[in-house]
mmCIF file of C-alpha atoms in Angstrom:
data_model
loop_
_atom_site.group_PDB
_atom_site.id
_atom_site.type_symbol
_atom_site.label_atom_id
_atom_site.label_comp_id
_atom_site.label_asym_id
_atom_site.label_seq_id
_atom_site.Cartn_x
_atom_site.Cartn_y
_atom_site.Cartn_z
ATOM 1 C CA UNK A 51 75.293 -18.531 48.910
ATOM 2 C CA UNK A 52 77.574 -19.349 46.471
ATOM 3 C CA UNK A 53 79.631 -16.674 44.285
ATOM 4 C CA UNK A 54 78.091 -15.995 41.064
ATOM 5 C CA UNK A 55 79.508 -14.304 38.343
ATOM 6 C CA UNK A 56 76.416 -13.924 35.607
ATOM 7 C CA UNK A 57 75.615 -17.920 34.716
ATOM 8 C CA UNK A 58 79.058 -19.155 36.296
ATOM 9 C CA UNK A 59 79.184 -20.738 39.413
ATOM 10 C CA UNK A 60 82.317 -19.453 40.718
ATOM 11 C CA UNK A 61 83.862 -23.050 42.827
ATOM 12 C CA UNK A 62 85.564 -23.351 45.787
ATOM 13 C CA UNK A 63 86.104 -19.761 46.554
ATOM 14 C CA UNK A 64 89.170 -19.500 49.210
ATOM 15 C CA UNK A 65 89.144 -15.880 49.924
ATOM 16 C CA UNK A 66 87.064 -12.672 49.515
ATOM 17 C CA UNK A 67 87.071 -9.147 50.231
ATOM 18 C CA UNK A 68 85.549 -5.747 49.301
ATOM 19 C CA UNK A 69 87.220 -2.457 49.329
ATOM 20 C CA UNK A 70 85.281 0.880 49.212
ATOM 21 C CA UNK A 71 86.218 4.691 49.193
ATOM 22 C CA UNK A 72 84.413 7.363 49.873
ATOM 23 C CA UNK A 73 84.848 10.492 47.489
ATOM 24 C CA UNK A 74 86.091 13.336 49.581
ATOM 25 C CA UNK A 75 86.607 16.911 48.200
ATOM 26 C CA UNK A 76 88.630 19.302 50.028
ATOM 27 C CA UNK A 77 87.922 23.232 49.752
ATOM 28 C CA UNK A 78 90.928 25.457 50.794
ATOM 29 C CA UNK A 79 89.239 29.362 51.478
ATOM 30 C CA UNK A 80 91.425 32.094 50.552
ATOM 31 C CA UNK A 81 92.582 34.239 53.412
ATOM 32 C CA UNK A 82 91.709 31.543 56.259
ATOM 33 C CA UNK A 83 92.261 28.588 58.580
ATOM 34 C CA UNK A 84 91.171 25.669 57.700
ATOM 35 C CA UNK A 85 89.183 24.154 55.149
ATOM 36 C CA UNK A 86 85.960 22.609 54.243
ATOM 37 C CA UNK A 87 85.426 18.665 53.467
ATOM 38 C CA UNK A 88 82.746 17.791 51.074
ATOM 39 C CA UNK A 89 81.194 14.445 50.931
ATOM 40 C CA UNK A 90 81.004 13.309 46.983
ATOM 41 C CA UNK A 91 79.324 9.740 47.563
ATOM 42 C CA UNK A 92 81.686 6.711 47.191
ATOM 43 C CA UNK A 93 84.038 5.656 44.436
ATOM 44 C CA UNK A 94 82.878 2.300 42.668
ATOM 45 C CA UNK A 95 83.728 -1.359 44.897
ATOM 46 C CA UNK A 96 86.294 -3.555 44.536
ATOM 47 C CA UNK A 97 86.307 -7.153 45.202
ATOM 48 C CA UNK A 98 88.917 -9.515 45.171
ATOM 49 C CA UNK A 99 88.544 -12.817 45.606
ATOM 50 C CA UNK A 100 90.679 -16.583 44.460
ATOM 51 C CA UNK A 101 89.582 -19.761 43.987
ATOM 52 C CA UNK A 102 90.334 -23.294 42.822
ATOM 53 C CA UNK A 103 88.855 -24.772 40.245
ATOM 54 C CA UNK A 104 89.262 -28.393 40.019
ATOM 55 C CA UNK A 105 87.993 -32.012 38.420
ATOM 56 C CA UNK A 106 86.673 -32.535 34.576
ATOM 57 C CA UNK A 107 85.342 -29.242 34.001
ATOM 58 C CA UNK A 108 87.767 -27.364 35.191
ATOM 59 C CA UNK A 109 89.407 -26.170 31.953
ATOM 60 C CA UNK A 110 85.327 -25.340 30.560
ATOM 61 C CA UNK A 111 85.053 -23.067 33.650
ATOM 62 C CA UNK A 112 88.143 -21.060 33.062
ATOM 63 C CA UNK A 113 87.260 -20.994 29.379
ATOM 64 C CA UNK A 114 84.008 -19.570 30.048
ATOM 65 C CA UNK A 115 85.699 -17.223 32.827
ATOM 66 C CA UNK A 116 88.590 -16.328 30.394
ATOM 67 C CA UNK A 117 85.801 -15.338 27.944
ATOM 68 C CA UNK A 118 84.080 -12.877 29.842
ATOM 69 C CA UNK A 119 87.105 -11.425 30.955
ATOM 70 C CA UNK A 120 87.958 -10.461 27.084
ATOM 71 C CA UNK A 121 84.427 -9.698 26.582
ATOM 72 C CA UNK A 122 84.215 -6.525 28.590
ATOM 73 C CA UNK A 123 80.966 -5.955 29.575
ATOM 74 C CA UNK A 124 79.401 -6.000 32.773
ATOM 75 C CA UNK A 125 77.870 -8.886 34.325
ATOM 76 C CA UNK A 126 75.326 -9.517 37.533
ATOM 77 C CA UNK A 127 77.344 -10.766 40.317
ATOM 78 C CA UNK A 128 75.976 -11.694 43.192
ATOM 79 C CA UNK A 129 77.779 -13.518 46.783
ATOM 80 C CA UNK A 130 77.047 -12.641 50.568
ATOM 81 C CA UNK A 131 80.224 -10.426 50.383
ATOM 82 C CA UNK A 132 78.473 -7.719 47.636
ATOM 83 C CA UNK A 133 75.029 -7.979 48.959
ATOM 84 C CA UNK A 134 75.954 -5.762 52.300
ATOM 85 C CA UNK A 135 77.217 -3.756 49.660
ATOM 86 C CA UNK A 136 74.356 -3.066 46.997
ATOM 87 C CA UNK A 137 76.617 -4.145 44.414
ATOM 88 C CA UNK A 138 74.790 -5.747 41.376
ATOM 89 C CA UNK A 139 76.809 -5.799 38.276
ATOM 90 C CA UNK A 140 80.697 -5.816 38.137
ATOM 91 C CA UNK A 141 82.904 -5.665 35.315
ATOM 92 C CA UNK A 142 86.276 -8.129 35.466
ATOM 93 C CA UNK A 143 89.321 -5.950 35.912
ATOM 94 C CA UNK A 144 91.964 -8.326 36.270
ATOM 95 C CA UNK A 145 92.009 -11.941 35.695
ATOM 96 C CA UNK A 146 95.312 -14.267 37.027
ATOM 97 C CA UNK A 147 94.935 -18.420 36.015
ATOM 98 C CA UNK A 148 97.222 -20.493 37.127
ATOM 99 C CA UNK A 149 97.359 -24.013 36.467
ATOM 100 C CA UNK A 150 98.537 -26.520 39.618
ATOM 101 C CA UNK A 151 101.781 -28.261 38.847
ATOM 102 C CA UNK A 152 101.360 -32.039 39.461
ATOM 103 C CA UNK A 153 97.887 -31.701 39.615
ATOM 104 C CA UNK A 154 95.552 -32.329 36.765
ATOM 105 C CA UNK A 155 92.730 -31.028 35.748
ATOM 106 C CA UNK A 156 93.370 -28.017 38.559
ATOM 107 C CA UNK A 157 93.454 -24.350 38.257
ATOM 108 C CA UNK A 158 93.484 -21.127 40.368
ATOM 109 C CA UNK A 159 92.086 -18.548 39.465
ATOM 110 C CA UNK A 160 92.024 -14.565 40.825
ATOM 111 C CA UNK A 161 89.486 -11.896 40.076
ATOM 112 C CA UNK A 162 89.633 -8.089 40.650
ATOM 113 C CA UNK A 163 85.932 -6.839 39.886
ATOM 114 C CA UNK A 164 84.872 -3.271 39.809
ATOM 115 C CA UNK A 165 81.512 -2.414 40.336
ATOM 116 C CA UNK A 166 79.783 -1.182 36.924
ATOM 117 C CA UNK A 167 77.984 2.444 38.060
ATOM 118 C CA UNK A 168 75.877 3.515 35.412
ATOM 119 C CA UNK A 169 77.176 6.773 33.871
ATOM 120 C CA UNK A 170 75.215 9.721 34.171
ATOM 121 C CA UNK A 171 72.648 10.997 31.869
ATOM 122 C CA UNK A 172 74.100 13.585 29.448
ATOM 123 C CA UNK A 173 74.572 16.943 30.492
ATOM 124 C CA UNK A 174 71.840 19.437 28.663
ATOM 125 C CA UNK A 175 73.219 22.038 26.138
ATOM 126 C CA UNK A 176 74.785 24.900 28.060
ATOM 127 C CA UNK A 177 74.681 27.290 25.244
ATOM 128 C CA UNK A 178 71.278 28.266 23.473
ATOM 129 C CA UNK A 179 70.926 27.495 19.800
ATOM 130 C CA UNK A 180 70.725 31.113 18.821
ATOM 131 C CA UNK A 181 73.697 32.048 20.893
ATOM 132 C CA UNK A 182 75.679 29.501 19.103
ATOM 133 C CA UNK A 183 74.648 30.164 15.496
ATOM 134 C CA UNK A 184 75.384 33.575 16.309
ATOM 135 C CA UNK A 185 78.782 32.555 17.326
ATOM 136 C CA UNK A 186 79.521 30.877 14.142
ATOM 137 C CA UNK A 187 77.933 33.748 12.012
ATOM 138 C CA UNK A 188 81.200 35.867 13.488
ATOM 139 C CA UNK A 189 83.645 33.699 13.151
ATOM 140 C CA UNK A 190 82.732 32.920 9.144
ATOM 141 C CA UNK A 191 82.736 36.514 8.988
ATOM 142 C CA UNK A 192 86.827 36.258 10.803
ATOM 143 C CA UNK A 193 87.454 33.559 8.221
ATOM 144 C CA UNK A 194 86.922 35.670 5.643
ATOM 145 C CA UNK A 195 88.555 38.520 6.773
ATOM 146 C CA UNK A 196 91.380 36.967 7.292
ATOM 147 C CA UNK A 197 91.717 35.106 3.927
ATOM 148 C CA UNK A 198 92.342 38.526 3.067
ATOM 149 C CA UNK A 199 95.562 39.032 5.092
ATOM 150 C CA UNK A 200 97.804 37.986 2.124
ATOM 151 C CA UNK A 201 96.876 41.395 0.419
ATOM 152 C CA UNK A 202 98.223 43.839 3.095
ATOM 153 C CA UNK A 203 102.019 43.376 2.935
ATOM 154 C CA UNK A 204 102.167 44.214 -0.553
ATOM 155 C CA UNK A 205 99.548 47.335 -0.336
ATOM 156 C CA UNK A 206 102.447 48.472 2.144
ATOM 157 C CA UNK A 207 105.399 48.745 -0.749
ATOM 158 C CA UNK A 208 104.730 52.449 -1.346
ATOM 159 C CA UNK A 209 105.211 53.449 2.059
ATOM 160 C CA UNK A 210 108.546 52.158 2.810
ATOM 161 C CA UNK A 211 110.842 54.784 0.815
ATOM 162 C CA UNK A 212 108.428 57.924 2.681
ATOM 163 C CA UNK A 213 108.475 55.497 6.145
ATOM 164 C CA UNK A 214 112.534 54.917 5.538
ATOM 165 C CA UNK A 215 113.741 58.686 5.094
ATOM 166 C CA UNK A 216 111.413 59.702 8.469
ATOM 167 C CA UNK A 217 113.595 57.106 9.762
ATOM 168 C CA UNK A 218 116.622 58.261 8.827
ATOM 169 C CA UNK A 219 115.710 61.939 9.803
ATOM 170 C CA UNK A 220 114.990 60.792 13.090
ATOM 171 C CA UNK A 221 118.233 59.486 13.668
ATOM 172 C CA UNK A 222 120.349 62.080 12.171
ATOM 173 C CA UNK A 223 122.660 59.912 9.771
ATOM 174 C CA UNK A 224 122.423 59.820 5.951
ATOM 175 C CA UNK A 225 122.370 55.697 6.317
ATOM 176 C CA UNK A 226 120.293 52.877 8.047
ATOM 177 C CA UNK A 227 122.530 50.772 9.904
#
């Protein structure tokens, strides 16, 4: 079978590989030896793979190639390499063309794809409704409370000459200093 990345026939692929990770979590208890390992699936594949692209429609391929590399968006892939794997769509991380010196109408070309994993649905609310329009029932009340903060300093002013002598008293000299 030969590489396909969505409607492009990818030519005379050289070399191919697929890397894959597991997700591994490790859980340090307080207070004792050892640890515990938890299994979190498997990080998304990566395959590499170069080619060479050659004869008339050479520069259309890596037109078309170049294309989908600044489009973005996943595409189906599918080789002998990333069926083993499950792998059906891949998105183009990296995308190296090279042009053969000397040789018309020649071009290699490298590809890093990742494997596109659909993300996960979104996460339910994790605060009731009532809870939070309760919440922002106190803090309007806050707001406004504190819009009055200006006001205090000067309702203060009449206490500072009775606050200042206590002061002084305290100390036991006629001055502050």
């Amino acid at each position: 079978m030969r590489p396909m990345l969505d409607d492009l026939e990818l030519p005379q692929v050289q070399e191919a590989a697929i890397g894959e990770q597991r997700a591994l979590a490790e859980h340090h208890a307080t207070e004792a030896d050892g640890s515990v390992v938890q299994d979190l699936g498997r990080h998304a594949a990566r395959v590499r793979l170069w080619g060479v692209a050659a004869g008339p429609d050479a520069a259309e391929f890596v037109e078309k190639l170049a294309s989908k590399f600044r489009a973005g968006d996943p595409v189906p892939f599918t080789a002998d390499i990333a069926s083993g794997a499950a792998i059906e769509r891949m998105s183009i991380a990296d995308l190296q063309l090279r042009e053969s010196a000397g040789k018309p109408q020649r071009w290699v070309y490298a590809l890093a794809l990742d494997e596109y994993l659909e993300p996960p649905p979104a996460a339910p609310a994790l605060v009731d409704a009532a809870v939070l329009d309760e919440g922002r029932g106190l803090m309007d009340g806050l707001t406004d409370a504190l819009d009055l903060f200006p006001i205090l300093p000067t309702g203060l002013e009449p206490f500072v000459s009775v606050m200042q002598g206590l002061l002084v008293r305290l100390r036991g000299t006629d001055s502050l200093s």
